[in-house]
Amino acid sequence: MSGFFITFEGPDGCGKSTQLRFLAEYLEEFGINVVRTREPGGSLVAEKIRAILLDRENEEMDAMTEALLYAAARAEHVRKVIKPALSEGKVVLCDRFLHSSLAYQGYGRRLGLPLVRKINEPAVDGCLPDVTVFIRVPPDRAFSRMNEHKVHDRLESEGLGFHRRVFEGFMALSREPGMIVIDASGTKYETQDIIRQRLTPILKDKGIL
Ligand code: TYD
């Protein structure tokens, strides 16, 4: 039996981690076996790579190094956590995945989609999300929400111009198959209701719900 792979994407400060948690709790109420994980990270070695990526001391990091490190962390995470869970029939909920690299490194760092896709091909090794939930929050709003946090990591410290390009990238990617765009202009509970409404028919169709 193969499981079901759902990723959550969106700009920094869009609230996707909270939405992922709410959805996991909801699915668990039905007795569904859920694995919650995140990128960059999710496994021992990938979490170590995460620390390098987000460390503000590494401000000088080249964009190519950054893209390769995100892909390296992903290669580890896919092989150690995601694939094994899916092959056990679990529902995997992942906070960020491939689309973040396409948006942040492809658009934000201007490396371009073809190159970032190419780097990530061996990393994902055919393991692509069944569904991607894209939490749409306009970049200016997400940016000001993010600035309410006290400590910023390396990527969060980038300016509004960078975050606008990332958003533009997500919007372009949201037209791809398997993408569910969720408008997050309401409360976090309203947003969760919309996510459940959109996912329920898909999960029922797969015999999961
Ligand atoms: P994350 O832990 O999701 O941060 P937050 O919870 O604050 O949104 O992600 C850390 C940062 O890494 C975030 O700014 C987005 C960035 N990122 C990339 O640039 N490329 C990637 O492939 C991934 C997975 C994340």
GROMACS .gro file of C-alpha atoms and ligand atoms in nm:
model
  234
    1MET     CA    1   0.000   0.000   0.000
    2SER     CA    2   0.132   0.344  -0.080
    3GLY     CA    3   0.049   0.647   0.133
    4PHE     CA    4  -0.037   1.002   0.043
    5PHE     CA    5   0.202   1.295   0.028
    6ILE     CA    6   0.080   1.651   0.104
    7THR     CA    7   0.312   1.951   0.113
    8PHE     CA    8   0.240   2.297   0.252
    9GLU     CA    9   0.394   2.598   0.082
   10GLY     CA   10   0.380   2.973   0.099
   11PRO     CA   11   0.579   3.283   0.186
   12ASP     CA   12   0.750   3.329   0.523
   13GLY     CA   13   0.489   3.441   0.774
   14CYS     CA   14   0.188   3.287   0.590
   15GLY     CA   15   0.094   3.061   0.882
   16LYS     CA   16   0.140   2.729   0.698
   17SER     CA   17   0.294   2.550   0.998
   18THR     CA   18  -0.020   2.618   1.205
   19GLN     CA   19  -0.241   2.501   0.919
   20LEU     CA   20  -0.036   2.181   0.884
   21ARG     CA   21  -0.073   2.112   1.256
   22PHE     CA   22  -0.451   2.171   1.249
   23LEU     CA   23  -0.488   1.936   0.952
   24ALA     CA   24  -0.273   1.666   1.115
   25GLU     CA   25  -0.488   1.680   1.430
   26TYR     CA   26  -0.805   1.657   1.221
   27LEU     CA   27  -0.682   1.354   1.024
   28GLU     CA   28  -0.560   1.184   1.342
   29GLU     CA   29  -0.914   1.210   1.485
   30PHE     CA   30  -1.017   0.972   1.206
   31GLY     CA   31  -0.745   0.728   1.313
   32ILE     CA   32  -0.534   0.810   1.007
   33ASN     CA   33  -0.163   0.745   1.047
   34VAL     CA   34  -0.002   1.085   0.989
   35VAL     CA   35   0.367   1.177   0.972
   36ARG     CA   36   0.444   1.547   1.022
   37THR     CA   37   0.774   1.668   0.894
   38ARG     CA   38   0.947   1.978   0.757
   39GLU     CA   39   1.209   2.110   0.520
   40PRO     CA   40   1.485   2.198   0.534
   41GLY     CA   41   1.532   1.924   0.793
   42GLY     CA   42   1.316   1.635   0.902
   43SER     CA   43   1.602   1.390   0.956
   44LEU     CA   44   1.927   1.395   1.152
   45VAL     CA   45   2.164   1.499   0.873
   46ALA     CA   46   1.906   1.725   0.705
   47GLU     CA   47   1.856   1.916   1.034
   48LYS     CA   48   2.232   1.976   1.046
   49ILE     CA   49   2.221   2.115   0.692
   50ARG     CA   50   1.923   2.330   0.801
   51ALA     CA   51   2.135   2.487   1.073
   52ILE     CA   52   2.397   2.589   0.813
   53LEU     CA   53   2.130   2.725   0.578
   54LEU     CA   54   1.952   2.939   0.833
   55ASP     CA   55   2.257   3.062   1.027
   56ARG     CA   56   2.285   3.440   0.986
   57GLU     CA   57   2.663   3.411   1.016
   58ASN     CA   58   2.652   3.254   0.667
   59GLU     CA   59   2.521   3.571   0.506
   60GLU     CA   60   2.786   3.544   0.232
   61MET     CA   61   2.664   3.205   0.105
   62ASP     CA   62   2.655   3.181  -0.273
   63ALA     CA   63   2.311   3.118  -0.428
   64MET     CA   64   2.432   2.797  -0.596
   65THR     CA   65   2.572   2.661  -0.268
   66GLU     CA   66   2.239   2.744  -0.106
   67ALA     CA   67   2.037   2.564  -0.377
   68LEU     CA   68   2.260   2.255  -0.355
   69LEU     CA   69   2.238   2.245   0.025
   70TYR     CA   70   1.856   2.260   0.016
   71ALA     CA   71   1.863   1.978  -0.239
   72ALA     CA   72   2.112   1.778  -0.028
   73ALA     CA   73   1.891   1.810   0.279
   74ARG     CA   74   1.596   1.701   0.063
   75ALA     CA   75   1.781   1.393  -0.070
   76GLU     CA   76   1.841   1.280   0.287
   77HIS     CA   77   1.486   1.359   0.404
   78VAL     CA   78   1.321   1.182   0.107
   79ARG     CA   79   1.523   0.864   0.156
   80LYS     CA   80   1.522   0.848   0.537
   81VAL     CA   81   1.173   0.974   0.621
   82ILE     CA   82   0.929   1.042   0.336
   83LYS     CA   83   0.969   0.734   0.118
   84PRO     CA   84   0.972   0.487   0.410
   85ALA     CA   85   0.656   0.648   0.556
   86LEU     CA   86   0.474   0.644   0.222
   87SER     CA   87   0.565   0.281   0.163
   88GLU     CA   88   0.407   0.202   0.501
   89GLY     CA   89   0.084   0.364   0.374
   90LYS     CA   90   0.108   0.675   0.592
   91VAL     CA   91  -0.014   1.024   0.510
   92VAL     CA   92   0.291   1.251   0.507
   93LEU     CA   93   0.238   1.621   0.579
   94CYS     CA   94   0.549   1.820   0.496
   95ASP     CA   95   0.607   2.186   0.582
   96ARG     CA   96   0.780   2.308   0.260
   97PHE     CA   97   0.930   2.088  -0.011
   98LEU     CA   98   1.040   2.118  -0.373
   99HIS     CA   99   0.819   2.421  -0.455
  100SER     CA  100   1.006   2.624  -0.192
  101SER     CA  101   1.333   2.565  -0.377
  102LEU     CA  102   1.169   2.660  -0.707
  103ALA     CA  103   1.025   2.981  -0.557
  104TYR     CA  104   1.311   3.086  -0.324
  105GLN     CA  105   1.617   2.975  -0.522
  106GLY     CA  106   1.461   2.979  -0.870
  107TYR     CA  107   1.282   3.315  -0.841
  108GLY     CA  108   1.409   3.475  -0.519
  109ARG     CA  109   1.779   3.410  -0.595
  110ARG     CA  110   1.714   3.428  -0.971
  111LEU     CA  111   1.879   3.092  -1.048
  112GLY     CA  112   1.585   3.011  -1.278
  113LEU     CA  113   1.344   2.719  -1.275
  114PRO     CA  114   1.525   2.482  -1.518
  115LEU     CA  115   1.845   2.479  -1.311
  116VAL     CA  116   1.667   2.440  -0.976
  117ARG     CA  117   1.449   2.159  -1.115
  118LYS     CA  118   1.761   1.985  -1.250
  119ILE     CA  119   1.945   2.003  -0.917
  120ASN     CA  120   1.643   1.862  -0.739
  121GLU     CA  121   1.574   1.573  -0.972
  122PRO     CA  122   1.817   1.331  -0.805
  123ALA     CA  123   1.719   1.471  -0.463
  124VAL     CA  124   1.347   1.391  -0.490
  125ASP     CA  125   1.413   1.070  -0.686
  126GLY     CA  126   1.057   1.058  -0.825
  127CYS     CA  127   0.898   1.128  -0.486
  128LEU     CA  128   0.667   1.420  -0.568
  129PRO     CA  129   0.372   1.546  -0.363
  130ASP     CA  130   0.024   1.418  -0.450
  131VAL     CA  131  -0.113   1.755  -0.344
  132THR     CA  132   0.048   2.087  -0.255
  133VAL     CA  133  -0.143   2.334  -0.038
  134PHE     CA  134  -0.026   2.684  -0.122
  135ILE     CA  135  -0.123   2.936   0.147
  136ARG     CA  136  -0.165   3.260  -0.040
  137VAL     CA  137  -0.089   3.571   0.162
  138PRO     CA  138   0.018   3.887  -0.024
  139PRO     CA  139   0.395   3.940   0.023
  140ASP     CA  140   0.358   4.277   0.195
  141ARG     CA  141   0.122   4.132   0.456
  142ALA     CA  142   0.334   3.821   0.510
  143PHE     CA  143   0.644   4.041   0.534
  144SER     CA  144   0.497   4.258   0.808
  145ARG     CA  145   0.367   3.952   0.997
  146MET     CA  146   0.713   3.797   0.976
  147ASN     CA  147   0.865   4.114   1.115
  148GLU     CA  148   0.655   4.075   1.429
  149HIS     CA  149   0.885   3.782   1.523
  150LYS     CA  150   1.192   3.897   1.714
  151VAL     CA  151   1.467   3.679   1.564
  152HIS     CA  152   1.500   3.633   1.189
  153ASP     CA  153   1.686   3.351   1.017
  154ARG     CA  154   1.912   3.412   0.716
  155LEU     CA  155   1.637   3.386   0.453
  156GLU     CA  156   1.385   3.586   0.654
  157SER     CA  157   1.638   3.869   0.679
  158GLU     CA  158   1.619   3.926   0.302
  159GLY     CA  159   1.441   4.243   0.191
  160LEU     CA  160   1.090   4.290   0.060
  161GLY     CA  161   1.213   4.273  -0.303
  162PHE     CA  162   1.336   3.915  -0.250
  163HIS     CA  163   1.013   3.811  -0.079
  164ARG     CA  164   0.808   3.968  -0.363
  165ARG     CA  165   1.000   3.759  -0.619
  166VAL     CA  166   0.941   3.446  -0.409
  167PHE     CA  167   0.568   3.522  -0.403
  168GLU     CA  168   0.565   3.577  -0.779
  169GLY     CA  169   0.734   3.236  -0.812
  170PHE     CA  170   0.471   3.066  -0.597
  171MET     CA  171   0.195   3.231  -0.802
  172ALA     CA  172   0.346   3.103  -1.127
  173LEU     CA  173   0.386   2.753  -0.980
  174SER     CA  174   0.032   2.752  -0.842
  175ARG     CA  175  -0.101   2.690  -1.193
  176GLU     CA  176   0.067   2.348  -1.202
  177PRO     CA  177  -0.136   2.028  -1.151
  178GLY     CA  178  -0.179   1.915  -0.790
  179MET     CA  179  -0.162   2.269  -0.651
  180ILE     CA  180  -0.444   2.387  -0.424
  181VAL     CA  181  -0.438   2.761  -0.368
  182ILE     CA  182  -0.586   2.869  -0.037
  183ASP     CA  183  -0.672   3.231   0.022
  184ALA     CA  184  -0.565   3.308   0.378
  185SER     CA  185  -0.735   3.644   0.424
  186GLY     CA  186  -0.964   3.519   0.703
  187THR     CA  187  -0.883   3.386   1.050
  188LYS     CA  188  -0.663   3.078   1.092
  189TYR     CA  189  -0.977   2.873   1.166
  190GLU     CA  190  -1.150   2.994   0.849
  191THR     CA  191  -0.837   2.910   0.649
  192GLN     CA  192  -0.833   2.560   0.799
  193ASP     CA  193  -1.199   2.510   0.706
  194ILE     CA  194  -1.121   2.598   0.345
  195ILE     CA  195  -0.826   2.355   0.342
  196ARG     CA  196  -1.044   2.073   0.477
  197GLN     CA  197  -1.320   2.148   0.224
  198ARG     CA  198  -1.073   2.133  -0.062
  199LEU     CA  199  -0.890   1.820   0.059
  200THR     CA  200  -1.189   1.612   0.172
  201PRO     CA  201  -1.307   1.503  -0.176
  202ILE     CA  202  -0.949   1.418  -0.278
  203LEU     CA  203  -0.887   1.212   0.036
  204LYS     CA  204  -1.227   1.040   0.003
  205ASP     CA  205  -1.150   0.955  -0.357
  206LYS     CA  206  -0.825   0.789  -0.243
  207GLY     CA  207  -1.007   0.594   0.029
  208ILE     CA  208  -0.813   0.772   0.305
  209LEU     CA  209  -1.109   0.954   0.466
  210TYD     P1  210   1.089   2.735   0.738
  210TYD     O1  211   1.144   2.649   0.844
  210TYD     O2  212   0.963   2.691   0.674
  210TYD     O3  213   1.072   2.880   0.795
  210TYD     P2  214   0.938   2.943   0.847
  210TYD     O4  215   0.871   2.839   0.934
  210TYD     O5  216   0.988   3.061   0.923
  210TYD     O6  217   0.857   2.975   0.724
  210TYD     O7  218   1.195   2.753   0.621
  210TYD     C1  219   1.315   2.813   0.643
  210TYD     C2  220   1.351   2.902   0.528
  210TYD     O8  221   1.407   2.826   0.421
  210TYD     C3  222   1.236   2.981   0.470
  210TYD     O9  223   1.274   3.117   0.466
  210TYD     C4  224   1.223   2.929   0.330
  210TYD     C5  225   1.357   2.874   0.298
  210TYD     N1  226   1.361   2.762   0.200
  210TYD     C6  227   1.425   2.782   0.077
  210TYD    O10  228   1.474   2.891   0.048
  210TYD     N2  229   1.435   2.676  -0.010
  210TYD     C7  230   1.383   2.552   0.020
  210TYD    O11  231   1.395   2.459  -0.062
  210TYD     C8  232   1.317   2.535   0.147
  210TYD     C9  233   1.261   2.401   0.183
  210TYD    C10  234   1.308   2.643   0.233
   0.00000   0.00000   0.00000
